PDB file of C-alpha atoms in Angstrom:
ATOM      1  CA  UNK A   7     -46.566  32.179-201.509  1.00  0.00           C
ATOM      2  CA  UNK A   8     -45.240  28.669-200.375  1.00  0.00           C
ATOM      3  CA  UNK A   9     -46.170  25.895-203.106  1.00  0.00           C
ATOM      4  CA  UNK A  10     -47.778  22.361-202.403  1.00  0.00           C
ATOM      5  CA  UNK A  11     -45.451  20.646-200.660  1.00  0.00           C
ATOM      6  CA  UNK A  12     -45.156  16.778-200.216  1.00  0.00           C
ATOM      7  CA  UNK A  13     -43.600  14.182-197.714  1.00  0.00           C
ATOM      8  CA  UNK A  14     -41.259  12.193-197.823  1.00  0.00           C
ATOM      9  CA  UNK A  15     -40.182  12.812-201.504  1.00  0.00           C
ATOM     10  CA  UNK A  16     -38.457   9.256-201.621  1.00  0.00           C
ATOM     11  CA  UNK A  17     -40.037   6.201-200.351  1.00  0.00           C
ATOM     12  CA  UNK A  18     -38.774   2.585-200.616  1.00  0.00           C
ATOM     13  CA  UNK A  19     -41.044  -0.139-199.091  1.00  0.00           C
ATOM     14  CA  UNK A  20     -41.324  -3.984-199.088  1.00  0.00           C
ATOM     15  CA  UNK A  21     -44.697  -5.669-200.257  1.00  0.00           C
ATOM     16  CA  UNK A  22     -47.024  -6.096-197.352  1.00  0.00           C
ATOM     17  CA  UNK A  23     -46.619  -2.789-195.385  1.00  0.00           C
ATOM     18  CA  UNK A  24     -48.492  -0.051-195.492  1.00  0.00           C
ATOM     19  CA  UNK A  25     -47.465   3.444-196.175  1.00  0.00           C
ATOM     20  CA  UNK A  26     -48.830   7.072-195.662  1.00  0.00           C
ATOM     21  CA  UNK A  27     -47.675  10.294-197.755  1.00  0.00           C
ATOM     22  CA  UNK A  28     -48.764  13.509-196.611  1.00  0.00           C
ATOM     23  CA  UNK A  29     -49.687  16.999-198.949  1.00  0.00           C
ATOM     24  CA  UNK A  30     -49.486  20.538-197.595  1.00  0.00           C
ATOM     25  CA  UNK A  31     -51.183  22.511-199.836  1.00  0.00           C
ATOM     26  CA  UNK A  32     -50.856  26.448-200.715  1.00  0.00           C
ATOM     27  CA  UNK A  33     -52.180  28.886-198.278  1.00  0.00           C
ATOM     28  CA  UNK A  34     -56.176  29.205-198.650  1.00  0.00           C
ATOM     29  CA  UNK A  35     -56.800  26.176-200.513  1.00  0.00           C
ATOM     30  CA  UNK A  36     -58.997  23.888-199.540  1.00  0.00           C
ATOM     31  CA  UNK A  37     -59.582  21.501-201.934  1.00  0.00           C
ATOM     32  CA  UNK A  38     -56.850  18.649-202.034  1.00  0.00           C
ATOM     33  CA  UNK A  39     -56.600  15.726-205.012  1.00  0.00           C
ATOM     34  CA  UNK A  40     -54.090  12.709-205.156  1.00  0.00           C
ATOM     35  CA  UNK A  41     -52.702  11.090-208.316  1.00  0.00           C
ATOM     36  CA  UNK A  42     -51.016   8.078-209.365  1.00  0.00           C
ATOM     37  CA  UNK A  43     -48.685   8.412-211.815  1.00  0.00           C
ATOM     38  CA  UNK A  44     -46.960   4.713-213.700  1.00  0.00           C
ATOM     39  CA  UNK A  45     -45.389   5.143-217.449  1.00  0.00           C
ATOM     40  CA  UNK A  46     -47.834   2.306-218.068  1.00  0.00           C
ATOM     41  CA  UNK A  47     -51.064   4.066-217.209  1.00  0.00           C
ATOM     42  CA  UNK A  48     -49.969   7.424-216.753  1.00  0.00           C
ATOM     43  CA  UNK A  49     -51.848  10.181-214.822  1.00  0.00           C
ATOM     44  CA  UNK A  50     -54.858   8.507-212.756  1.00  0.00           C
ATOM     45  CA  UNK A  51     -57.209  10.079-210.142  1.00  0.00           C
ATOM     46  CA  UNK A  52     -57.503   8.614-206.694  1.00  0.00           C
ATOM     47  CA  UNK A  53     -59.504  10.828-204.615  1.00  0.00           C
ATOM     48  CA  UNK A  54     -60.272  14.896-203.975  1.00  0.00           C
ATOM     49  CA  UNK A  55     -60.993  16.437-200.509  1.00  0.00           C
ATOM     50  CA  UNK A  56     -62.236  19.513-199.917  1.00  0.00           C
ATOM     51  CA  UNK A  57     -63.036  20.879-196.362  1.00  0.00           C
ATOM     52  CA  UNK A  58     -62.264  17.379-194.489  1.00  0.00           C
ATOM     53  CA  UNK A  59     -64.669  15.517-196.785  1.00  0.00           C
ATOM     54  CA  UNK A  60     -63.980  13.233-199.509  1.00  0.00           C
ATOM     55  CA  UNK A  61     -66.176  14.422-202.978  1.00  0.00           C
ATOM     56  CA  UNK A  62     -64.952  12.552-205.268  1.00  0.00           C
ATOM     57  CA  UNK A  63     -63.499   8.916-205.596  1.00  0.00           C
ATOM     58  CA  UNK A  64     -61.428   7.701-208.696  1.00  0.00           C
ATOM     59  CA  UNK A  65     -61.153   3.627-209.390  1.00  0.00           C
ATOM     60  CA  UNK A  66     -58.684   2.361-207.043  1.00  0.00           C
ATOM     61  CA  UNK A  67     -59.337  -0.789-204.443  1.00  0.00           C
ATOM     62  CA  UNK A  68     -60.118  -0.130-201.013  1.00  0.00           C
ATOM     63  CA  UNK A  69     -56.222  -0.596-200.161  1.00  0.00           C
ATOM     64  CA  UNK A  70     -56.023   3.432-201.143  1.00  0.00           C
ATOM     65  CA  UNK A  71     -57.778   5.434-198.638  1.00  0.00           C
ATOM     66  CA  UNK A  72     -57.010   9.824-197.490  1.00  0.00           C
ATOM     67  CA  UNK A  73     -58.131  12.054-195.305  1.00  0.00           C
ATOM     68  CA  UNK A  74     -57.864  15.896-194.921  1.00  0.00           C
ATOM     69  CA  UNK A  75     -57.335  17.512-191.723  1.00  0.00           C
ATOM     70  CA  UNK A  76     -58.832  20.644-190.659  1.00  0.00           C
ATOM     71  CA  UNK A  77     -55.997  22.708-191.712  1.00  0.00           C
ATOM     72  CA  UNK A  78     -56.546  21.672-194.933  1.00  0.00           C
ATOM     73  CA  UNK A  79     -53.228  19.271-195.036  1.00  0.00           C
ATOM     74  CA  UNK A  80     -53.883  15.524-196.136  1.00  0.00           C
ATOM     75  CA  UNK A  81     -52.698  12.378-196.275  1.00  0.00           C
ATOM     76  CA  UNK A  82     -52.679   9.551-198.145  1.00  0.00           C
ATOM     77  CA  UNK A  83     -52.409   5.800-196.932  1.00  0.00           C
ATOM     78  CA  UNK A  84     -51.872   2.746-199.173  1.00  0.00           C
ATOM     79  CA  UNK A  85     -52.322  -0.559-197.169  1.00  0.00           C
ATOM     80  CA  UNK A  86     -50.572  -4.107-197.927  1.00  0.00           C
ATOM     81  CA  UNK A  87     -48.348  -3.047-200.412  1.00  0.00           C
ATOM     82  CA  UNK A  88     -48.118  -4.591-203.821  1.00  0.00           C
ATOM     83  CA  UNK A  89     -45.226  -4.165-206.773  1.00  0.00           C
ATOM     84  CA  UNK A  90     -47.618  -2.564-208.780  1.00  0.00           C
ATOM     85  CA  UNK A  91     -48.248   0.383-206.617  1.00  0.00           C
ATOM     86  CA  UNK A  92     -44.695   1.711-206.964  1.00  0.00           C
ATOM     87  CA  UNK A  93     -45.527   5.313-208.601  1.00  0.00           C
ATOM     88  CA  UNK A  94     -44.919   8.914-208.144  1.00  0.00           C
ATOM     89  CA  UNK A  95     -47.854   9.954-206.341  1.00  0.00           C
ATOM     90  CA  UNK A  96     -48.968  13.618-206.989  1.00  0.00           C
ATOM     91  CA  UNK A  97     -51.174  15.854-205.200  1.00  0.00           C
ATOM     92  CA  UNK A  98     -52.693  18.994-206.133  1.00  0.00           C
ATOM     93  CA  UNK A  99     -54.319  21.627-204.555  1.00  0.00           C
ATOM     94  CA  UNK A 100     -56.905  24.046-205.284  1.00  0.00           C
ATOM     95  CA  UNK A 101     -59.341  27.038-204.128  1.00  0.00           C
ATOM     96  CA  UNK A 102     -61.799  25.117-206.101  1.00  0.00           C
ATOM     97  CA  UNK A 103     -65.340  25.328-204.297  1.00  0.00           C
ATOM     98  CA  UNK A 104     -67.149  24.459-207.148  1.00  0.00           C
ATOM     99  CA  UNK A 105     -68.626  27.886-208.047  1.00  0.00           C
ATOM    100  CA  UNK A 106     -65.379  29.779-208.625  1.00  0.00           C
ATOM    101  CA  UNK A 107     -63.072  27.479-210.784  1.00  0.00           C
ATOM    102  CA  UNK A 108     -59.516  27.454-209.964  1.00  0.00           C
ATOM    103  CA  UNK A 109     -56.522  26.056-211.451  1.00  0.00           C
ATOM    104  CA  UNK A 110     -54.907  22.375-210.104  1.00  0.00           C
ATOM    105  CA  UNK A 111     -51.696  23.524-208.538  1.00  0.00           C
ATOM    106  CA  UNK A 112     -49.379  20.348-208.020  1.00  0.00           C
ATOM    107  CA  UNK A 113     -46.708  19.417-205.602  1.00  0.00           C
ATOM    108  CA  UNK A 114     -43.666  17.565-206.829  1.00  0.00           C
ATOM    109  CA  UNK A 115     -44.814  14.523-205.781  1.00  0.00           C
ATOM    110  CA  UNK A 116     -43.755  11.369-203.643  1.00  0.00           C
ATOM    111  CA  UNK A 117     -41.516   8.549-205.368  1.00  0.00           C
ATOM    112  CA  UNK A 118     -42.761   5.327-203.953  1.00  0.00           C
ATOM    113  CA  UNK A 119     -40.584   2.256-205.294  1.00  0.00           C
ATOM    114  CA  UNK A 120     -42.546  -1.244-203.781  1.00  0.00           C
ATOM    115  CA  UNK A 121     -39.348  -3.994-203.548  1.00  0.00           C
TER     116      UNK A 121
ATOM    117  CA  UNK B 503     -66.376   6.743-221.685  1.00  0.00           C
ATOM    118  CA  UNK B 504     -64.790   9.885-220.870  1.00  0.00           C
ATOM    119  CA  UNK B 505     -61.430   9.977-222.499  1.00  0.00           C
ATOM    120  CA  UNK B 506     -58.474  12.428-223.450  1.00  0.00           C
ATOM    121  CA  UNK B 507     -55.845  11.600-226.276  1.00  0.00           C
ATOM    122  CA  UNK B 508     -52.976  13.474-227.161  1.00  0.00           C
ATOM    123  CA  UNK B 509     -51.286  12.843-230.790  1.00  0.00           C
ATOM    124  CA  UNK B 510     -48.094  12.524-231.564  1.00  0.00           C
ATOM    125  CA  UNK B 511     -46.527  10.391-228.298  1.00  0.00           C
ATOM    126  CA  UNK B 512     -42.996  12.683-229.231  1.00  0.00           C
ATOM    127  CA  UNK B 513     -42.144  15.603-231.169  1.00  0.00           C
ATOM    128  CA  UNK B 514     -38.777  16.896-231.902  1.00  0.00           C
ATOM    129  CA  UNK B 515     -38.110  19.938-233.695  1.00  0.00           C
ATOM    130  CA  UNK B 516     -35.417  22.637-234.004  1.00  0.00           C
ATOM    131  CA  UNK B 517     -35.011  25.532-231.993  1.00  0.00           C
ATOM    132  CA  UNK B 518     -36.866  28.306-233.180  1.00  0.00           C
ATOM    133  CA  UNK B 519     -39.723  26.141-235.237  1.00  0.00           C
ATOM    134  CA  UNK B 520     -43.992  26.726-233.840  1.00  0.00           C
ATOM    135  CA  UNK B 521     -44.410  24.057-231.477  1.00  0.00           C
ATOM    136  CA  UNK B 522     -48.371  22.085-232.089  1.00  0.00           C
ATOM    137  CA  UNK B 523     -49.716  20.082-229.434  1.00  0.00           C
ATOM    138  CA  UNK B 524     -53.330  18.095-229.657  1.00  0.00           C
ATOM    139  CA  UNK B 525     -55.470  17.358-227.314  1.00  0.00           C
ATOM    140  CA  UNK B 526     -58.829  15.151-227.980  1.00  0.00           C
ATOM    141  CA  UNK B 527     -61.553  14.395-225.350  1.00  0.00           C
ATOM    142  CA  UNK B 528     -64.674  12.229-225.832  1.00  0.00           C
ATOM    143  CA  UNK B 529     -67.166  14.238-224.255  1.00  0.00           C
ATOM    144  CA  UNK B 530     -68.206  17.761-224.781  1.00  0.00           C
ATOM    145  CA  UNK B 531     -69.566  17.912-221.483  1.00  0.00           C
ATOM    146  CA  UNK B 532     -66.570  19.502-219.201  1.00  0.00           C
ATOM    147  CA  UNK B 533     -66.002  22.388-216.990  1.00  0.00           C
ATOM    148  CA  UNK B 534     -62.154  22.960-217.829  1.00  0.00           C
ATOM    149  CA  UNK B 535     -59.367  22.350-219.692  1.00  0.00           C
ATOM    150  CA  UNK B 536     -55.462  22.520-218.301  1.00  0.00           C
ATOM    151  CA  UNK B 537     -52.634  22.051-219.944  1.00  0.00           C
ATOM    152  CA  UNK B 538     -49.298  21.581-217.761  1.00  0.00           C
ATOM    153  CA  UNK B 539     -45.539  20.939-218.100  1.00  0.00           C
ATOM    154  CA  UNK B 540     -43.434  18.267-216.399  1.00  0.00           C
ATOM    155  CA  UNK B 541     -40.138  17.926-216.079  1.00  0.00           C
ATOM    156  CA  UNK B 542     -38.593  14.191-215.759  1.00  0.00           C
ATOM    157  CA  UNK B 543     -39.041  12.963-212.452  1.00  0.00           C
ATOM    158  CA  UNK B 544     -41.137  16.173-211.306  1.00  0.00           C
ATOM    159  CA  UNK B 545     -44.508  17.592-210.477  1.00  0.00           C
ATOM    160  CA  UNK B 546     -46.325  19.421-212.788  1.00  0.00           C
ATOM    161  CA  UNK B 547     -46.415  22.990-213.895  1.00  0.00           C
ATOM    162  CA  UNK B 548     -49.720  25.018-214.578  1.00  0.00           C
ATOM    163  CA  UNK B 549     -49.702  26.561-218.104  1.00  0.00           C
ATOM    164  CA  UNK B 550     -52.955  27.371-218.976  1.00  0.00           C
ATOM    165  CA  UNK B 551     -56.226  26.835-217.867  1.00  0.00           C
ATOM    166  CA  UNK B 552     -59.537  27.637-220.705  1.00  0.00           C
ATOM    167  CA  UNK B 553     -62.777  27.484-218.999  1.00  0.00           C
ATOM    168  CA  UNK B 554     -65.727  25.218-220.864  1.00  0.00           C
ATOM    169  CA  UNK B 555     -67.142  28.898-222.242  1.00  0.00           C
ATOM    170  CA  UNK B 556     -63.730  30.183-223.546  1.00  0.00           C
ATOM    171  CA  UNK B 557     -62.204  29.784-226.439  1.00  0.00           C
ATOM    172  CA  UNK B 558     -58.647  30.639-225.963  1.00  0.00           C
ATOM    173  CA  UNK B 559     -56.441  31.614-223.767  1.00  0.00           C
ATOM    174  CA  UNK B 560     -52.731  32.544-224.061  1.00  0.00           C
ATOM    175  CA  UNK B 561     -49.642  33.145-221.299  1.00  0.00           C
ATOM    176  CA  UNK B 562     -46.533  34.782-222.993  1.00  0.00           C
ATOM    177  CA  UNK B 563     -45.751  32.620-226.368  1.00  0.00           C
ATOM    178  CA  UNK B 564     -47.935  29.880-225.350  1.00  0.00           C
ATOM    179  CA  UNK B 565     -51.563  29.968-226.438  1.00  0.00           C
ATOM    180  CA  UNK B 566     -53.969  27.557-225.905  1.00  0.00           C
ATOM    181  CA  UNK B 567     -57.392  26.936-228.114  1.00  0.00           C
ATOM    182  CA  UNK B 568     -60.596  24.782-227.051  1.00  0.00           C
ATOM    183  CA  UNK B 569     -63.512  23.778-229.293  1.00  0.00           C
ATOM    184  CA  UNK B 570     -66.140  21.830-227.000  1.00  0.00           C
ATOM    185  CA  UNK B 571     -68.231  20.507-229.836  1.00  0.00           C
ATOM    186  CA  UNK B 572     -65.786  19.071-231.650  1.00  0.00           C
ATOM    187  CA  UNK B 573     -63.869  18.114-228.613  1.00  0.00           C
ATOM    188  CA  UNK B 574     -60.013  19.520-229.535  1.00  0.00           C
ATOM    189  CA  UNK B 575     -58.142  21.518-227.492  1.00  0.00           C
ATOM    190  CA  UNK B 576     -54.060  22.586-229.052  1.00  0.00           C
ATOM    191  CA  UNK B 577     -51.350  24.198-227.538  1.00  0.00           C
ATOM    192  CA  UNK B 578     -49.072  26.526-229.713  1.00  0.00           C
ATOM    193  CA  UNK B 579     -45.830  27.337-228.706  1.00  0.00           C
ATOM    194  CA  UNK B 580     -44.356  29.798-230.731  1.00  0.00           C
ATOM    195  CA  UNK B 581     -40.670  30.241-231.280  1.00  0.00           C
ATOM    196  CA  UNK B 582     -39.548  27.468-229.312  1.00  0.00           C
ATOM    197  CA  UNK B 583     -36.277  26.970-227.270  1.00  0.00           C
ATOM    198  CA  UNK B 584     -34.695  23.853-225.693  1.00  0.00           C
ATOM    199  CA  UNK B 585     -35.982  24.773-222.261  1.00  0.00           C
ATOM    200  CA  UNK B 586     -39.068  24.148-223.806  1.00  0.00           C
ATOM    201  CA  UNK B 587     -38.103  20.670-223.836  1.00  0.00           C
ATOM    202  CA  UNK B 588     -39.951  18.858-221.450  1.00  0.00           C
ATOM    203  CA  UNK B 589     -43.467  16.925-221.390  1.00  0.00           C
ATOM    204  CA  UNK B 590     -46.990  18.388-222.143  1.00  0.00           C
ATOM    205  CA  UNK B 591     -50.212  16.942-220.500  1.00  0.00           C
ATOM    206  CA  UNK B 592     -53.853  17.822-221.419  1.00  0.00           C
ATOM    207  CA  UNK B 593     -56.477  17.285-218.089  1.00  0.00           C
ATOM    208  CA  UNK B 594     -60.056  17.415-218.689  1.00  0.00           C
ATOM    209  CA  UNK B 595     -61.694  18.328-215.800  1.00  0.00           C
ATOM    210  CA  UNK B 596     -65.439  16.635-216.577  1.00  0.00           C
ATOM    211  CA  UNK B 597     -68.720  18.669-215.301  1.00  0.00           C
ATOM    212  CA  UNK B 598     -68.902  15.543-212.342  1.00  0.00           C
ATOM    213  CA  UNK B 599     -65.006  17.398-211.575  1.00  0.00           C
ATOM    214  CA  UNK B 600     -63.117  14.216-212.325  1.00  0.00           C
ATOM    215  CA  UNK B 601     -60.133  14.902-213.590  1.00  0.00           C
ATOM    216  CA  UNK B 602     -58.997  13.148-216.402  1.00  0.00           C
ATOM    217  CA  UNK B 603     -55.153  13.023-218.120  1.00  0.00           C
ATOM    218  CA  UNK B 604     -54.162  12.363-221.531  1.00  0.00           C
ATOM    219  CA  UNK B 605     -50.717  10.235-221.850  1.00  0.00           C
ATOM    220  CA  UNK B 606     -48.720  13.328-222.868  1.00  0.00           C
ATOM    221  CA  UNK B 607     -46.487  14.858-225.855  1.00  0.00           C
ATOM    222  CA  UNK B 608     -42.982  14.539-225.293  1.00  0.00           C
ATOM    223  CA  UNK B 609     -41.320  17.253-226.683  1.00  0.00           C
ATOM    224  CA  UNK B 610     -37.363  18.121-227.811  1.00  0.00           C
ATOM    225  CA  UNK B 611     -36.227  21.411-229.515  1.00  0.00           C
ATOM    226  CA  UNK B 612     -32.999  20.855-230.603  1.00  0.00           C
ATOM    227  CA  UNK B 613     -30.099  23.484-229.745  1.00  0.00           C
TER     228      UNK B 613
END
């Protein structure tokens, strides 16, 4: 089985644009979180979809939105880019529904570098 | 304020020495705990998962304990190698299914 995959792997970008990663997740799952990963803050939650909708919302502005498509693939999309949001952005997928608990299953994530 | 810490920030041992790894969270109100891998520069690997009513769980010569009420979860690694190198994360997944990280135990087993 094909694990979560993530687009482009490399990313360099100037402060003011906008940029959107993308997460294919494994076969059958449907639940799909982002992270944000700095050496000065470490591992921090930005949102989880699951079946198109967003259920849950870590504490990042307004400039970090998602969305989940219908075959379960998301994407992420930071607006007006600042220096600080050069990370390696993970996402993880799961089965997870909530009733049967299922492990986090991360992709190898997207190196963003804001010059 | 939901938290996870994990104590010591390194650890380097020889090869062949019982690797610890700690793992403190601030609320005894969570639905999992995960422990992963990651390699510099990569993703992260699943190890083990222990659901909020287990106690332990274990994967080869990894074996992972959780006590809820006093909020401590450690990984043992026995017999450890240098591909064992490599950093170890704690998540807490919190009964609102936030996941929460801890900052990680770098560890190097020396050849």
């Amino acid at each position: 089985k094909a694990g979560v995959t993530q687009t482009p792997r490399y990313l360099i970008k100037t402060r003011g644009q906008q940029v959107t990663l993308s997460c294919s997740p494994i076969s059958g799952h449907r639940s799909v979180s982002w992270y944000q990963q700095t050496p000065g803050q470490g591992l921090q939650f930005l949102f989880e979809y699951f079946s198109e909708t967003q259920r849950n919302k870590g504490n990042f502005p307004g400039r970090f939105s998602g969305r989940q498509f219908s075959n379960s693939r998301s994407e992420m999309n930071v607006s007006t880019l600042e220096l600080g949001d050069s990370a390696l952005y993970l996402c993880a997928s799961s089965l997870f529904d909530r009733v049967v608990y299922n492990e986090q299953f991360f992709g190898p994530g997207t190196r963003l570098t804001v010059l | 304020k939901q938290e996870v810490t994990q104590i010591p920030a390194a650890l380097s041992v020889p090869e062949g020495e019982n690797l610890v790894l700690n793992c403190s969270f601030t609320d005894s109100a969570i639905y999992n705990l995960q422990w992963f891998r990651q390699d510099p520069g990569k993703g992260l690997t699943s190890l083990l998962l222990i659901q909020s009513s287990q106690r332990e769980q274990t994967s080869g010569r990894l074996n992972a304990s959780l006590d809820k009420s006093s909020g401590r979860s450690t990984l043992y690694i026995a017999a450890s190698q240098p591909g064992d190198s490599a950093t170890y994360l704690c998540a807490v997944m919190w009964n609102d299914y936030k996941l929460s990280f801890g900052a990680g135990t770098t560890v190097t087993v020396r050849a």
